Amino acid sequence: DTGVSQDPRHKITKRGQNVTFRCDPISEHNRLYWYRQTLGQGPEFLTYFQNEAQLEKSRLLSDRFSAERPKGSFSTLEIQRTEQGDSAMYLCASSPRSSYNEQFFGPGTRLTVL
Amino acid sequence: AQSVTQLDSQVPVFEEAPVELRCNYSSSVSVYLFWYVQYPNQGLQLLLKYLSGSTLVESINGFEAEFNKSQTSFHLRKPSVHISDTAEYFCAVRKDSGGYQKVTFGTGTKLQVIP
């Protein structure tokens, strides 16, 4: 399978714990995006990378959130001191240079904060 | 900033009946428009897009959408739905300008096809 992959698919954690999610984009896609999706809502933009550079961050991305893409390939999204309001589906997407208007989405990581 | 409104959160329809999923957008500049589909337990997939040219765009599985600038709409239609069309459909918009522009998604419409 050469699509976008995300790990883990599900994460249950206690309030106050730190969690880290991984996204592997489609090979050679130079743009990578993180979104958050809560029940009854569409995906909300969090941040995006072009190669290893993080070029835009949403105001939704509080200082407890950090994302990296150190080698311009996979990316990680870390949430520190999780809160119940962080419970959501975290989506990763990537797009190639040839078609920035199409984003290829992964299956998402569902986070539940107890 | 642009925004997208999908007024219908759920649309039940009988198999082989026609369907229209409504999408309206708001933007002060020209936009590109998209429909994404999310099948159960799968990631979002691009269904169709309007960038320029013909205002009527089609997907490979029989859906079509028409860009109507005067009504700021991009409704999705299919003349005859199949059980396999059961999914959640998201309308999305981004500014038509150079460089990276954020994509804004609507809240989604769940299409339930009834046998």
PDB file of C-alpha atoms in Angstrom:
ATOM      1  CA  ASP A   1       0.000   0.000   0.000  1.00  0.00           C
ATOM      2  CA  THR A   2       1.533   3.298  -1.056  1.00  0.00           C
ATOM      3  CA  GLY A   3      -0.973   5.636   0.551  1.00  0.00           C
ATOM      4  CA  VAL A   4      -0.541   7.910   3.539  1.00  0.00           C
ATOM      5  CA  SER A   5      -0.162   5.903   6.729  1.00  0.00           C
ATOM      6  CA  GLN A   6      -0.672   6.992  10.311  1.00  0.00           C
ATOM      7  CA  ASP A   7       0.314   5.343  13.542  1.00  0.00           C
ATOM      8  CA  PRO A   8      -1.264   4.534  15.894  1.00  0.00           C
ATOM      9  CA  ARG A   9      -4.822   4.301  14.597  1.00  0.00           C
ATOM     10  CA  HIS A  10      -6.254   4.653  18.086  1.00  0.00           C
ATOM     11  CA  LYS A  11      -4.810   6.107  21.274  1.00  0.00           C
ATOM     12  CA  ILE A  12      -6.411   6.256  24.692  1.00  0.00           C
ATOM     13  CA  THR A  13      -4.597   8.287  27.303  1.00  0.00           C
ATOM     14  CA  LYS A  14      -5.177   9.914  30.655  1.00  0.00           C
ATOM     15  CA  ARG A  15      -5.427  13.642  31.043  1.00  0.00           C
ATOM     16  CA  GLY A  16      -2.015  15.185  31.547  1.00  0.00           C
ATOM     17  CA  GLN A  17      -0.083  12.566  29.606  1.00  0.00           C
ATOM     18  CA  ASN A  18       1.925  13.294  26.477  1.00  0.00           C
ATOM     19  CA  VAL A  19       1.145  11.574  23.185  1.00  0.00           C
ATOM     20  CA  THR A  20       2.934  11.421  19.847  1.00  0.00           C
ATOM     21  CA  PHE A  21       1.488  10.493  16.482  1.00  0.00           C
ATOM     22  CA  ARG A  22       3.349   9.591  13.332  1.00  0.00           C
ATOM     23  CA  CYS A  23       2.469  10.216   9.697  1.00  0.00           C
ATOM     24  CA  ASP A  24       4.206   8.698   6.696  1.00  0.00           C
ATOM     25  CA  PRO A  25       3.219  10.561   3.530  1.00  0.00           C
ATOM     26  CA  ILE A  26       3.215   9.174   0.041  1.00  0.00           C
ATOM     27  CA  SER A  27       6.782   8.890  -1.157  1.00  0.00           C
ATOM     28  CA  GLU A  28       8.145  12.083  -2.733  1.00  0.00           C
ATOM     29  CA  HIS A  29       5.155  14.182  -1.695  1.00  0.00           C
ATOM     30  CA  ASN A  30       6.852  17.339  -0.520  1.00  0.00           C
ATOM     31  CA  ARG A  31       3.861  18.908   1.254  1.00  0.00           C
ATOM     32  CA  LEU A  32       2.405  17.441   4.424  1.00  0.00           C
ATOM     33  CA  TYR A  33      -0.591  18.667   6.416  1.00  0.00           C
ATOM     34  CA  TRP A  34      -2.083  17.955   9.818  1.00  0.00           C
ATOM     35  CA  TYR A  35      -5.788  18.411  10.524  1.00  0.00           C
ATOM     36  CA  ARG A  36      -8.031  17.798  13.506  1.00  0.00           C
ATOM     37  CA  GLN A  37     -11.580  16.525  13.130  1.00  0.00           C
ATOM     38  CA  THR A  38     -14.102  16.437  15.942  1.00  0.00           C
ATOM     39  CA  LEU A  39     -17.520  14.798  15.876  1.00  0.00           C
ATOM     40  CA  GLY A  40     -19.886  16.533  13.490  1.00  0.00           C
ATOM     41  CA  GLN A  41     -17.205  18.801  12.064  1.00  0.00           C
ATOM     42  CA  GLY A  42     -15.064  18.819   9.004  1.00  0.00           C
ATOM     43  CA  PRO A  43     -11.276  18.668   9.172  1.00  0.00           C
ATOM     44  CA  GLU A  44      -9.715  21.784  10.710  1.00  0.00           C
ATOM     45  CA  PHE A  45      -6.275  22.808   9.545  1.00  0.00           C
ATOM     46  CA  LEU A  46      -3.502  22.603  12.151  1.00  0.00           C
ATOM     47  CA  THR A  47      -0.209  22.992  10.316  1.00  0.00           C
ATOM     48  CA  TYR A  48       1.632  22.298   7.100  1.00  0.00           C
ATOM     49  CA  PHE A  49       5.156  21.487   5.977  1.00  0.00           C
ATOM     50  CA  GLN A  50       6.907  21.964   2.705  1.00  0.00           C
ATOM     51  CA  ASN A  51       9.768  19.497   2.832  1.00  0.00           C
ATOM     52  CA  GLU A  52      11.175  19.917   6.369  1.00  0.00           C
ATOM     53  CA  ALA A  53      10.036  23.517   6.822  1.00  0.00           C
ATOM     54  CA  GLN A  54       6.906  24.202   8.865  1.00  0.00           C
ATOM     55  CA  LEU A  55       5.383  27.075   6.924  1.00  0.00           C
ATOM     56  CA  GLU A  56       2.066  27.704   8.615  1.00  0.00           C
ATOM     57  CA  LYS A  57       0.451  26.979  11.957  1.00  0.00           C
ATOM     58  CA  SER A  58      -3.155  27.479  12.929  1.00  0.00           C
ATOM     59  CA  ARG A  59      -4.156  29.322  16.074  1.00  0.00           C
ATOM     60  CA  LEU A  60      -5.736  25.981  17.047  1.00  0.00           C
ATOM     61  CA  LEU A  61      -2.189  24.716  17.565  1.00  0.00           C
ATOM     62  CA  SER A  62      -1.579  25.807  21.140  1.00  0.00           C
ATOM     63  CA  ASP A  63       1.853  25.717  22.738  1.00  0.00           C
ATOM     64  CA  ARG A  64       1.084  22.191  23.950  1.00  0.00           C
ATOM     65  CA  PHE A  65       1.162  21.010  20.330  1.00  0.00           C
ATOM     66  CA  SER A  66       4.327  20.592  18.319  1.00  0.00           C
ATOM     67  CA  ALA A  67       4.913  19.077  14.917  1.00  0.00           C
ATOM     68  CA  GLU A  68       8.116  18.118  13.175  1.00  0.00           C
ATOM     69  CA  ARG A  69       9.214  16.778   9.849  1.00  0.00           C
ATOM     70  CA  PRO A  70      12.957  16.509  10.390  1.00  0.00           C
ATOM     71  CA  LYS A  71      14.058  14.944   7.116  1.00  0.00           C
ATOM     72  CA  GLY A  72      11.237  16.048   4.912  1.00  0.00           C
ATOM     73  CA  SER A  73       9.686  12.593   4.926  1.00  0.00           C
ATOM     74  CA  PHE A  74       7.626  11.360   7.911  1.00  0.00           C
ATOM     75  CA  SER A  75       6.161  13.775  10.426  1.00  0.00           C
ATOM     76  CA  THR A  76       5.267  13.602  14.102  1.00  0.00           C
ATOM     77  CA  LEU A  77       2.622  15.507  16.028  1.00  0.00           C
ATOM     78  CA  GLU A  78       3.100  15.683  19.783  1.00  0.00           C
ATOM     79  CA  ILE A  79       0.546  16.847  22.303  1.00  0.00           C
ATOM     80  CA  GLN A  80       1.851  17.594  25.773  1.00  0.00           C
ATOM     81  CA  ARG A  81      -0.265  17.588  28.933  1.00  0.00           C
ATOM     82  CA  THR A  82      -3.308  16.310  27.095  1.00  0.00           C
ATOM     83  CA  GLU A  83      -6.740  17.674  27.979  1.00  0.00           C
ATOM     84  CA  GLN A  84     -10.158  16.127  27.399  1.00  0.00           C
ATOM     85  CA  GLY A  85     -10.785  18.742  24.732  1.00  0.00           C
ATOM     86  CA  ASP A  86      -7.943  17.258  22.700  1.00  0.00           C
ATOM     87  CA  SER A  87     -10.049  14.156  22.024  1.00  0.00           C
ATOM     88  CA  ALA A  88     -10.491  14.069  18.255  1.00  0.00           C
ATOM     89  CA  MET A  89      -9.410  12.391  15.049  1.00  0.00           C
ATOM     90  CA  TYR A  90      -6.023  13.673  13.881  1.00  0.00           C
ATOM     91  CA  LEU A  91      -5.636  13.494  10.127  1.00  0.00           C
ATOM     92  CA  CYS A  92      -2.509  13.699   8.046  1.00  0.00           C
ATOM     93  CA  ALA A  93      -2.454  14.467   4.331  1.00  0.00           C
ATOM     94  CA  SER A  94       0.205  14.975   1.696  1.00  0.00           C
ATOM     95  CA  SER A  95       0.358  16.415  -1.795  1.00  0.00           C
ATOM     96  CA  PRO A  96       2.868  16.240  -4.622  1.00  0.00           C
ATOM     97  CA  ARG A  97       4.561  19.117  -6.435  1.00  0.00           C
ATOM     98  CA  SER A  98       2.637  18.241  -9.574  1.00  0.00           C
ATOM     99  CA  SER A  99      -0.789  18.697  -7.963  1.00  0.00           C
ATOM    100  CA  TYR A 100      -0.923  20.915  -4.895  1.00  0.00           C
ATOM    101  CA  ASN A 101      -4.692  21.068  -5.309  1.00  0.00           C
ATOM    102  CA  GLU A 102      -5.145  17.446  -4.357  1.00  0.00           C
ATOM    103  CA  GLN A 103      -4.452  16.275  -0.837  1.00  0.00           C
ATOM    104  CA  PHE A 104      -4.163  12.560  -0.110  1.00  0.00           C
ATOM    105  CA  PHE A 105      -5.395  11.726   3.361  1.00  0.00           C
ATOM    106  CA  GLY A 106      -4.374   9.010   5.768  1.00  0.00           C
ATOM    107  CA  PRO A 107      -6.888   7.016   7.843  1.00  0.00           C
ATOM    108  CA  GLY A 108      -6.335   9.182  10.909  1.00  0.00           C
ATOM    109  CA  THR A 109      -5.418   8.629  14.554  1.00  0.00           C
ATOM    110  CA  ARG A 110      -8.331   8.703  16.960  1.00  0.00           C
ATOM    111  CA  LEU A 111      -7.303  10.165  20.316  1.00  0.00           C
ATOM    112  CA  THR A 112      -9.411   9.696  23.423  1.00  0.00           C
ATOM    113  CA  VAL A 113      -8.358  11.581  26.542  1.00  0.00           C
ATOM    114  CA  LEU A 114      -9.936  10.225  29.730  1.00  0.00           C
TER     115      LEU A 114
ATOM    116  CA  ALA B   1     -11.257  34.362   5.132  1.00  0.00           C
ATOM    117  CA  GLN B   2     -13.332  31.837   3.256  1.00  0.00           C
ATOM    118  CA  SER B   3     -16.012  29.572   4.726  1.00  0.00           C
ATOM    119  CA  VAL B   4     -18.141  26.645   3.607  1.00  0.00           C
ATOM    120  CA  THR B   5     -21.695  25.770   4.594  1.00  0.00           C
ATOM    121  CA  GLN B   6     -23.219  22.341   4.217  1.00  0.00           C
ATOM    122  CA  LEU B   7     -26.705  22.758   5.606  1.00  0.00           C
ATOM    123  CA  ASP B   8     -27.691  19.089   5.453  1.00  0.00           C
ATOM    124  CA  SER B   9     -25.929  16.947   8.023  1.00  0.00           C
ATOM    125  CA  GLN B  10     -27.674  13.777   6.850  1.00  0.00           C
ATOM    126  CA  VAL B  11     -29.407  12.873   3.598  1.00  0.00           C
ATOM    127  CA  PRO B  12     -31.270   9.553   3.354  1.00  0.00           C
ATOM    128  CA  VAL B  13     -32.164   8.450  -0.164  1.00  0.00           C
ATOM    129  CA  PHE B  14     -33.448   5.265  -1.716  1.00  0.00           C
ATOM    130  CA  GLU B  15     -31.200   3.266  -4.020  1.00  0.00           C
ATOM    131  CA  GLU B  16     -31.431   4.351  -7.669  1.00  0.00           C
ATOM    132  CA  ALA B  17     -33.008   7.678  -6.711  1.00  0.00           C
ATOM    133  CA  PRO B  18     -31.307  10.998  -7.528  1.00  0.00           C
ATOM    134  CA  VAL B  19     -29.524  12.998  -4.847  1.00  0.00           C
ATOM    135  CA  GLU B  20     -28.218  16.520  -4.372  1.00  0.00           C
ATOM    136  CA  LEU B  21     -25.842  17.483  -1.579  1.00  0.00           C
ATOM    137  CA  ARG B  22     -25.733  21.212  -1.072  1.00  0.00           C
ATOM    138  CA  CYS B  23     -22.652  23.339  -0.584  1.00  0.00           C
ATOM    139  CA  ASN B  24     -22.420  27.119  -0.347  1.00  0.00           C
ATOM    140  CA  TYR B  25     -19.233  29.070   0.168  1.00  0.00           C
ATOM    141  CA  SER B  26     -18.249  32.567   1.172  1.00  0.00           C
ATOM    142  CA  SER B  27     -15.128  34.308  -0.044  1.00  0.00           C
ATOM    143  CA  SER B  28     -14.051  37.790  -1.034  1.00  0.00           C
ATOM    144  CA  VAL B  29     -11.761  36.444  -3.753  1.00  0.00           C
ATOM    145  CA  SER B  30     -11.880  33.787  -6.441  1.00  0.00           C
ATOM    146  CA  VAL B  31     -11.795  30.241  -5.159  1.00  0.00           C
ATOM    147  CA  TYR B  32     -11.101  26.651  -6.037  1.00  0.00           C
ATOM    148  CA  LEU B  33     -13.751  24.188  -4.885  1.00  0.00           C
ATOM    149  CA  PHE B  34     -13.559  20.524  -3.948  1.00  0.00           C
ATOM    150  CA  TRP B  35     -15.699  17.609  -2.874  1.00  0.00           C
ATOM    151  CA  TYR B  36     -14.095  14.921  -0.743  1.00  0.00           C
ATOM    152  CA  VAL B  37     -15.693  11.605   0.219  1.00  0.00           C
ATOM    153  CA  GLN B  38     -15.016   9.550   3.320  1.00  0.00           C
ATOM    154  CA  TYR B  39     -16.156   5.941   3.265  1.00  0.00           C
ATOM    155  CA  PRO B  40     -16.589   4.161   6.615  1.00  0.00           C
ATOM    156  CA  ASN B  41     -13.250   3.541   8.333  1.00  0.00           C
ATOM    157  CA  GLN B  42     -11.284   5.121   5.490  1.00  0.00           C
ATOM    158  CA  GLY B  43      -9.479   8.417   4.916  1.00  0.00           C
ATOM    159  CA  LEU B  44     -10.882  11.289   2.891  1.00  0.00           C
ATOM    160  CA  GLN B  45     -10.540  10.948  -0.879  1.00  0.00           C
ATOM    161  CA  LEU B  46     -10.850  13.693  -3.471  1.00  0.00           C
ATOM    162  CA  LEU B  47     -14.043  13.139  -5.470  1.00  0.00           C
ATOM    163  CA  LEU B  48     -13.909  16.103  -7.835  1.00  0.00           C
ATOM    164  CA  LYS B  49     -12.621  19.654  -8.078  1.00  0.00           C
ATOM    165  CA  TYR B  50     -13.296  22.921  -9.837  1.00  0.00           C
ATOM    166  CA  LEU B  51     -10.247  25.024 -10.634  1.00  0.00           C
ATOM    167  CA  SER B  52     -11.185  26.851 -13.831  1.00  0.00           C
ATOM    168  CA  GLY B  53     -12.849  26.321 -17.192  1.00  0.00           C
ATOM    169  CA  SER B  54     -16.130  24.437 -17.463  1.00  0.00           C
ATOM    170  CA  THR B  55     -18.310  25.055 -14.447  1.00  0.00           C
ATOM    171  CA  LEU B  56     -19.607  21.476 -14.572  1.00  0.00           C
ATOM    172  CA  VAL B  57     -17.150  18.889 -13.280  1.00  0.00           C
ATOM    173  CA  GLU B  58     -17.606  15.151 -13.081  1.00  0.00           C
ATOM    174  CA  SER B  59     -16.173  12.263 -11.108  1.00  0.00           C
ATOM    175  CA  ILE B  60     -15.415   8.794 -12.395  1.00  0.00           C
ATOM    176  CA  ASN B  61     -18.263   7.227 -10.400  1.00  0.00           C
ATOM    177  CA  GLY B  62     -21.110   9.319 -11.779  1.00  0.00           C
ATOM    178  CA  PHE B  63     -21.168  12.331  -9.448  1.00  0.00           C
ATOM    179  CA  GLU B  64     -21.119  15.836 -10.835  1.00  0.00           C
ATOM    180  CA  ALA B  65     -20.962  19.319  -9.349  1.00  0.00           C
ATOM    181  CA  GLU B  66     -21.631  22.701 -10.860  1.00  0.00           C
ATOM    182  CA  PHE B  67     -19.851  25.871  -9.844  1.00  0.00           C
ATOM    183  CA  ASN B  68     -22.356  28.719  -9.648  1.00  0.00           C
ATOM    184  CA  LYS B  69     -20.540  31.965  -8.936  1.00  0.00           C
ATOM    185  CA  SER B  70     -23.663  34.114  -8.652  1.00  0.00           C
ATOM    186  CA  GLN B  71     -25.176  31.813  -6.047  1.00  0.00           C
ATOM    187  CA  THR B  72     -21.793  30.949  -4.490  1.00  0.00           C
ATOM    188  CA  SER B  73     -22.697  27.290  -4.640  1.00  0.00           C
ATOM    189  CA  PHE B  74     -21.050  24.020  -5.626  1.00  0.00           C
ATOM    190  CA  HIS B  75     -23.783  21.411  -5.169  1.00  0.00           C
ATOM    191  CA  LEU B  76     -22.998  17.737  -5.712  1.00  0.00           C
ATOM    192  CA  ARG B  77     -25.460  15.615  -7.678  1.00  0.00           C
ATOM    193  CA  LYS B  78     -25.895  12.059  -8.843  1.00  0.00           C
ATOM    194  CA  PRO B  79     -28.849  10.939 -10.987  1.00  0.00           C
ATOM    195  CA  SER B  80     -29.017   7.426  -9.516  1.00  0.00           C
ATOM    196  CA  VAL B  81     -27.298   6.425  -6.274  1.00  0.00           C
ATOM    197  CA  HIS B  82     -25.955   3.029  -5.332  1.00  0.00           C
ATOM    198  CA  ILE B  83     -25.570   1.397  -1.936  1.00  0.00           C
ATOM    199  CA  SER B  84     -21.810   1.826  -2.291  1.00  0.00           C
ATOM    200  CA  ASP B  85     -22.256   5.626  -2.324  1.00  0.00           C
ATOM    201  CA  THR B  86     -23.077   5.539   1.381  1.00  0.00           C
ATOM    202  CA  ALA B  87     -20.408   7.775   2.892  1.00  0.00           C
ATOM    203  CA  GLU B  88     -19.777  11.228   4.309  1.00  0.00           C
ATOM    204  CA  TYR B  89     -19.173  13.986   1.781  1.00  0.00           C
ATOM    205  CA  PHE B  90     -17.200  17.145   2.534  1.00  0.00           C
ATOM    206  CA  CYS B  91     -17.190  20.303   0.471  1.00  0.00           C
ATOM    207  CA  ALA B  92     -14.001  22.368   0.646  1.00  0.00           C
ATOM    208  CA  VAL B  93     -12.694  25.702  -0.635  1.00  0.00           C
ATOM    209  CA  ARG B  94      -9.372  27.465  -1.013  1.00  0.00           C
ATOM    210  CA  LYS B  95      -8.388  30.800  -2.422  1.00  0.00           C
ATOM    211  CA  ASP B  96      -7.444  30.965  -6.083  1.00  0.00           C
ATOM    212  CA  SER B  97      -4.050  32.586  -5.704  1.00  0.00           C
ATOM    213  CA  GLY B  98      -0.416  31.701  -5.967  1.00  0.00           C
ATOM    214  CA  GLY B  99       1.499  29.754  -3.404  1.00  0.00           C
ATOM    215  CA  TYR B 100       0.062  27.766  -0.556  1.00  0.00           C
ATOM    216  CA  GLN B 101      -3.487  28.538   0.496  1.00  0.00           C
ATOM    217  CA  LYS B 102      -5.258  26.821   3.356  1.00  0.00           C
ATOM    218  CA  VAL B 103      -8.170  24.517   2.505  1.00  0.00           C
ATOM    219  CA  THR B 104     -11.337  25.099   4.519  1.00  0.00           C
ATOM    220  CA  PHE B 105     -13.753  22.189   4.876  1.00  0.00           C
ATOM    221  CA  GLY B 106     -17.474  22.148   5.521  1.00  0.00           C
ATOM    222  CA  THR B 107     -19.030  20.126   8.324  1.00  0.00           C
ATOM    223  CA  GLY B 108     -19.924  17.237   6.041  1.00  0.00           C
ATOM    224  CA  THR B 109     -23.103  15.536   4.812  1.00  0.00           C
ATOM    225  CA  LYS B 110     -23.743  11.884   5.534  1.00  0.00           C
ATOM    226  CA  LEU B 111     -25.371  10.217   2.579  1.00  0.00           C
ATOM    227  CA  GLN B 112     -27.302   7.110   3.559  1.00  0.00           C
ATOM    228  CA  VAL B 113     -28.509   5.028   0.651  1.00  0.00           C
ATOM    229  CA  ILE B 114     -31.477   2.861   1.588  1.00  0.00           C
ATOM    230  CA  PRO B 115     -31.946  -0.465  -0.236  1.00  0.00           C
TER     231      PRO B 115
END
